[in-house]
CSV table of C-alpha atoms in Angstrom, one decimal:
chain,number,residue,atom,x,y,z
A,12,MET,CA,68.9,21.4,61.8
A,13,ALA,CA,69.0,18.1,62.1
A,14,THR,CA,69.0,16.3,65.5
A,15,ASP,CA,70.8,12.8,66.6
A,16,SER,CA,67.8,11.4,67.3
A,17,SER,CA,66.0,11.9,64.0
A,18,LYS,CA,68.6,9.8,61.9
A,19,LYS,CA,68.3,6.9,64.9
A,20,THR,CA,64.7,6.7,64.2
A,21,ILE,CA,65.2,6.9,60.0
A,22,PHE,CA,68.3,4.6,60.3
A,23,ALA,CA,66.2,2.2,62.7
A,24,ALA,CA,63.6,2.1,60.4
A,25,MET,CA,65.3,1.6,56.9
A,26,GLY,CA,67.2,-0.9,58.4
A,27,ALA,CA,64.1,-2.7,59.3
A,28,ASN,CA,62.2,-2.4,56.5
A,29,LEU,CA,65.2,-3.1,53.8
A,30,ALA,CA,65.2,-6.9,55.2
A,31,ILE,CA,61.8,-7.5,55.4
A,32,ALA,CA,61.1,-6.5,52.0
A,33,ILE,CA,63.6,-8.9,50.8
A,34,THR,CA,61.8,-11.7,53.0
A,35,LYS,CA,58.4,-10.6,51.9
A,36,PHE,CA,58.8,-10.8,48.3
A,37,ILE,CA,60.2,-14.3,48.6
A,38,ALA,CA,57.7,-15.5,49.8
A,39,ALA,CA,55.2,-13.9,47.8
A,40,ALA,CA,57.5,-15.5,45.2
A,41,ILE,CA,57.1,-18.8,47.2
A,42,THR,CA,53.6,-18.4,48.0
A,43,GLY,CA,52.3,-16.6,45.0
A,44,SER,CA,50.3,-13.9,48.3
A,45,SER,CA,48.9,-11.1,46.5
A,46,ALA,CA,48.4,-9.1,49.6
A,47,MET,CA,52.6,-10.1,50.5
A,48,ILE,CA,53.3,-9.0,47.0
A,49,SER,CA,51.6,-5.5,48.1
A,50,GLU,CA,53.3,-6.1,51.5
A,51,GLY,CA,56.7,-6.0,49.4
A,52,ILE,CA,55.9,-3.3,47.7
A,53,HIS,CA,55.2,-0.9,50.8
A,54,SER,CA,58.6,-2.3,52.3
A,55,ILE,CA,60.4,-1.2,49.1
A,56,GLY,CA,58.4,1.8,48.9
A,57,ASP,CA,59.7,3.0,53.2
A,58,THR,CA,63.1,1.8,52.5
A,59,SER,CA,63.2,4.8,49.8
A,60,ASP,CA,61.5,6.8,51.9
A,61,GLN,CA,63.7,6.6,54.6
A,62,LEU,CA,66.7,7.8,52.0
A,63,LEU,CA,64.6,10.5,51.3
A,64,LEU,CA,64.1,12.0,54.8
A,65,LEU,CA,68.3,11.6,55.3
A,66,LEU,CA,68.4,13.7,52.3
A,67,GLY,CA,66.2,16.4,53.8
A,68,LEU,CA,68.3,16.6,56.8
A,69,SER,CA,71.5,16.4,54.9
A,70,ARG,CA,70.3,19.8,52.7
A,71,SER,CA,68.6,21.1,55.3
A,72,GLN,CA,71.6,22.0,57.0
A,73,LYS,CA,73.3,24.2,54.0
A,74,PRO,CA,74.0,27.2,55.7
A,75,ALA,CA,72.4,30.4,54.5
A,76,ASP,CA,73.6,31.6,51.3
A,77,ASP,CA,72.8,35.2,49.3
A,78,SER,CA,70.0,33.5,47.8
A,79,HIS,CA,68.4,31.6,50.1
A,80,PRO,CA,69.6,34.2,53.4
A,81,PHE,CA,67.5,31.8,56.3
A,82,GLY,CA,69.0,28.8,54.5
A,83,TYR,CA,68.0,25.6,53.5
A,84,GLY,CA,65.7,24.5,56.9
A,85,GLN,CA,62.8,24.0,55.0
A,86,GLU,CA,64.3,21.2,52.1
A,87,LEU,CA,63.3,18.9,55.4
A,88,TYR,CA,59.5,19.6,54.4
A,89,PHE,CA,59.6,19.7,51.0
A,90,TRP,CA,61.0,16.1,50.5
A,91,THR,CA,58.7,15.3,53.6
A,92,LEU,CA,55.2,16.4,51.0
A,93,ILE,CA,58.1,13.9,48.5
A,94,VAL,CA,57.3,10.6,50.9
A,95,ALA,CA,53.9,11.7,51.6
A,96,ILE,CA,53.2,11.4,47.7
A,97,LEU,CA,54.9,8.2,47.4
A,98,ILE,CA,53.1,6.5,50.2
A,99,PHE,CA,49.9,7.7,48.1
A,100,ALA,CA,50.9,7.1,44.7
A,101,ILE,CA,53.1,3.7,45.3
A,102,GLY,CA,52.1,2.1,48.4
A,103,GLY,CA,48.7,2.9,48.4
A,104,GLY,CA,47.8,2.5,44.5
A,105,MET,CA,50.3,-0.6,44.1
A,106,SER,CA,48.4,-2.2,46.6
A,107,ILE,CA,45.0,-1.6,45.3
A,108,TYR,CA,45.6,-2.0,41.4
A,109,GLU,CA,47.4,-5.7,43.3
A,110,GLY,CA,43.8,-6.2,44.8
A,111,ILE,CA,42.0,-5.6,42.2
A,112,THR,CA,43.6,-8.3,39.5
A,113,HIS,CA,43.5,-10.5,42.0
A,114,LEU,CA,40.6,-10.2,42.1
A,115,ILE,CA,39.9,-10.4,38.3
A,116,ASN,CA,42.7,-13.0,38.1
A,117,PRO,CA,42.3,-15.0,41.0
A,118,SER,CA,45.5,-17.7,41.8
A,119,PRO,CA,45.4,-20.1,44.2
A,120,LEU,CA,47.3,-19.9,47.2
A,121,GLU,CA,50.5,-22.6,47.9
A,122,ASP,CA,51.0,-23.2,51.7
A,123,PRO,CA,50.8,-20.3,53.5
A,124,MET,CA,53.2,-21.6,56.1
A,125,TRP,CA,56.1,-19.5,54.7
A,126,ASN,CA,53.9,-16.1,54.7
A,127,TYR,CA,53.1,-16.5,57.9
A,128,ILE,CA,56.3,-16.9,59.2
A,129,VAL,CA,57.8,-13.8,57.5
A,130,LEU,CA,54.8,-11.8,58.5
A,131,GLY,CA,55.5,-12.9,62.1
A,132,VAL,CA,59.2,-11.6,61.8
A,133,ALA,CA,57.9,-8.6,60.0
A,134,ILE,CA,55.7,-7.4,63.1
A,135,ILE,CA,58.8,-7.8,64.9
A,136,LEU,CA,61.1,-5.9,63.1
A,137,GLU,CA,57.9,-3.4,62.0
A,138,GLY,CA,57.5,-2.9,65.7
A,139,SER,CA,60.8,-2.9,67.2
A,140,SER,CA,61.1,0.3,64.5
A,141,TRP,CA,57.9,1.4,65.7
A,142,THR,CA,59.2,2.0,69.2
A,143,VAL,CA,62.3,3.4,68.5
A,144,ALA,CA,60.2,6.2,66.4
A,145,LEU,CA,58.1,6.4,69.9
A,146,ARG,CA,60.5,6.3,71.8
A,147,GLU,CA,61.7,9.9,70.2
A,148,PHE,CA,58.7,11.5,69.5
A,149,LEU,CA,57.0,11.0,73.1
A,150,PRO,CA,59.9,13.3,75.0
A,151,THR,CA,58.4,16.2,72.3
A,152,LYS,CA,55.3,15.5,73.0
A,153,GLY,CA,54.4,16.5,76.3
A,154,LYS,CA,51.6,16.9,78.0
A,155,GLN,CA,49.5,17.2,75.0
A,156,ASN,CA,47.6,14.5,73.2
A,157,PHE,CA,48.7,12.3,70.3
A,158,TRP,CA,47.5,14.4,67.3
A,159,GLN,CA,48.1,17.5,69.0
A,160,ALA,CA,51.4,16.9,69.3
A,161,ILE,CA,51.4,15.7,65.8
A,162,LYS,CA,50.3,19.3,65.0
A,163,ASN,CA,52.4,21.1,66.6
A,164,SER,CA,55.6,18.7,66.4
A,165,LYS,CA,57.7,20.7,64.1
A,166,ASP,CA,60.2,17.8,63.0
A,167,PRO,CA,58.2,16.2,60.7
A,168,THR,CA,60.8,13.4,60.3
A,169,VAL,CA,60.5,11.3,63.7
A,170,PHE,CA,56.5,11.2,63.0
A,171,THR,CA,56.6,10.6,59.1
A,172,VAL,CA,58.2,7.3,60.0
A,173,LEU,CA,55.6,6.8,63.2
A,174,PHE,CA,53.4,6.8,60.8
A,175,GLU,CA,55.1,4.4,57.8
A,176,ASP,CA,55.8,2.2,61.5
A,177,THR,CA,51.8,2.1,62.6
A,178,ALA,CA,50.2,1.9,58.9
A,179,ALA,CA,53.0,-1.5,58.4
A,180,ILE,CA,52.1,-3.2,61.9
A,181,LEU,CA,48.5,-2.8,60.2
A,182,GLY,CA,49.0,-3.7,57.1
A,183,LEU,CA,51.4,-6.6,58.1
A,184,LEU,CA,48.0,-8.0,60.4
A,185,VAL,CA,45.2,-7.2,58.3
A,186,ALA,CA,47.1,-9.5,55.5
A,187,LEU,CA,48.1,-12.3,58.1
A,188,ILE,CA,44.3,-12.1,58.4
A,189,GLY,CA,43.6,-11.9,54.7
A,190,ILE,CA,45.9,-14.8,54.3
A,191,PHE,CA,44.3,-16.7,57.3
A,192,LEU,CA,40.5,-16.5,56.1
A,193,GLY,CA,41.6,-17.1,53.0
A,194,HIS,CA,42.5,-20.7,53.6
A,195,LEU,CA,40.4,-21.2,56.8
A,196,PHE,CA,37.7,-20.5,53.9
A,197,ASN,CA,39.1,-22.1,51.6
A,198,ASN,CA,38.5,-18.5,49.0
A,199,VAL,CA,40.7,-16.7,47.4
A,200,TYR,CA,39.4,-13.6,47.5
A,201,PHE,CA,40.1,-13.0,51.1
A,202,ASP,CA,43.5,-12.0,49.9
A,203,GLY,CA,43.4,-9.4,47.2
A,204,ILE,CA,40.7,-7.6,49.5
A,205,ALA,CA,43.0,-7.7,52.4
A,206,SER,CA,45.7,-6.3,49.3
A,207,ILE,CA,42.8,-3.1,48.6
A,208,ILE,CA,42.7,-2.6,52.4
A,209,ILE,CA,46.3,-2.2,52.8
A,210,GLY,CA,46.2,0.0,50.0
A,211,ILE,CA,43.4,2.3,52.1
A,212,ILE,CA,45.6,2.5,54.6
A,213,LEU,CA,48.5,3.8,53.3
A,214,ALA,CA,46.5,6.5,51.0
A,215,LEU,CA,45.0,7.2,54.3
A,216,VAL,CA,48.7,8.0,56.1
A,217,ALA,CA,49.7,9.7,53.2
A,218,VAL,CA,47.0,12.2,53.6
A,219,LEU,CA,47.4,12.9,56.8
A,220,LEU,CA,51.5,13.2,56.5
A,221,ALA,CA,50.3,15.4,53.0
A,222,ARG,CA,48.3,17.8,55.3
A,223,GLU,CA,51.0,18.0,57.9
A,224,SER,CA,54.1,18.6,55.3
A,225,LYS,CA,52.2,21.7,53.8
A,226,GLY,CA,51.8,23.3,56.9
A,227,LEU,CA,55.3,23.6,57.8
A,228,LEU,CA,55.9,23.9,53.8
A,229,VAL,CA,53.8,27.1,53.3
A,230,GLY,CA,55.3,28.6,56.5
A,231,GLU,CA,53.6,27.5,59.8
A,232,SER,CA,53.9,29.4,62.3
A,233,ALA,CA,56.1,28.2,65.8
A,234,ASN,CA,53.9,26.4,68.0
A,235,PRO,CA,52.4,27.9,70.8
A,236,GLN,CA,54.9,26.7,74.0
A,237,THR,CA,57.4,28.8,71.9
A,238,ILE,CA,55.3,31.5,71.2
A,239,ALA,CA,54.4,31.8,74.9
A,240,ASN,CA,58.3,31.9,76.0
A,241,ILE,CA,59.2,34.2,73.9
A,242,ARG,CA,56.3,36.4,75.6
A,243,SER,CA,57.2,36.0,79.4
A,244,LEU,CA,61.0,36.4,77.9
A,245,SER,CA,59.8,39.9,76.8
A,246,LYS,CA,58.0,40.6,79.0
A,247,THR,CA,61.0,40.0,82.2
A,248,GLU,CA,62.6,42.7,80.7
A,249,PRO,CA,61.8,46.6,82.2
A,250,ARG,CA,62.2,48.7,79.2
A,251,VAL,CA,59.4,46.4,77.5
A,252,GLN,CA,56.0,48.3,78.3
A,253,LYS,CA,53.9,46.3,76.8
A,254,VAL,CA,54.0,43.1,73.8
A,255,ILE,CA,51.6,44.3,71.0
A,256,ARG,CA,52.3,41.1,68.7
A,257,ILE,CA,54.3,37.7,67.6
A,258,LEU,CA,54.9,36.6,64.3
A,259,THR,CA,56.7,33.6,63.9
A,260,MET,CA,57.4,31.0,61.1
A,261,GLN,CA,59.6,27.9,61.5
A,262,LEU,CA,62.2,27.6,59.2
A,263,ALA,CA,63.8,24.4,60.4
A,264,PRO,CA,63.0,22.1,63.6
A,265,GLN,CA,65.2,24.3,65.4
A,266,GLU,CA,65.3,27.5,63.7
A,267,VAL,CA,62.3,30.2,63.9
A,268,LEU,CA,62.3,33.5,62.2
A,269,LEU,CA,60.7,35.8,64.6
A,270,ASN,CA,59.0,39.8,64.0
A,271,LEU,CA,58.9,40.5,67.4
A,272,GLU,CA,56.3,44.0,67.9
A,273,ILE,CA,56.9,45.6,71.2
A,274,GLN,CA,55.9,48.8,73.2
A,275,PHE,CA,58.9,50.7,75.0
A,276,SER,CA,58.5,52.6,78.2
A,277,ASN,CA,57.8,56.2,77.5
A,278,ASN,CA,60.8,57.7,79.4
A,279,LEU,CA,63.4,55.6,77.2
A,280,THR,CA,66.1,57.7,74.9
A,281,GLY,CA,67.1,55.9,71.3
A,282,GLU,CA,70.2,54.5,72.8
A,283,GLU,CA,68.4,53.1,75.9
A,284,ILE,CA,65.9,51.2,72.9
A,285,ALA,CA,69.2,49.9,70.7
A,286,LEU,CA,70.2,48.7,73.7
A,287,THR,CA,67.3,46.7,74.5
A,288,VAL,CA,66.5,45.3,71.7
A,289,ASP,CA,70.0,44.2,71.3
């Protein structure tokens, strides 16, 4: 089920990325920077990705029906996987292609001032979006380290935006360094190299997202804390003698399919067992 925090994170990122994409392409048209074109493609891709996440959130809330008796919650996981594929193909692939093209046929850069202005504004906007995503993610983290929290998270919207924004900030810094070094050493190849590095960063982020999305899509269990809570709750029932096995499958961020195998006390009647189960 979609949460307000998930939507807040996505809308914040989408607004920032759309504004950034426009300014990047304007700067690229003025200066001819390959790295800036790559960054513009990256921002357009991120904006599209957030639209797909919103689509996934919406479709995952459809009520259960005869063809989907457990609901449509896993739609969200499917669209998150599509987002990862798009980041890899469009963001990473196009940036690497643009960088290689620039290395083969380099073109002299114009005045870099526009690039610096746009990159500075973009870093501020991306940083704001990243802060929103981080604030929504931290309460779910608890005492876990960052990677454990990502692995155990069952809501991919927040960590997807967090990953995208992290990649965006790193990409902006790489573009900034590439443009600066290119003008410092009067070397047009730094710009193309920066574009390739940006593409590699995006590809790595896409692989991480795909790995996490795949686990959720193919039937990942509930997080360890939820399973521990189920076990503890079961043991509080005096008629339950032993919890034998707990099987769970995450159907949506807030929905879990539970199969609980327990052993009841020997002296219970069938009616008492039925009442306990209810």
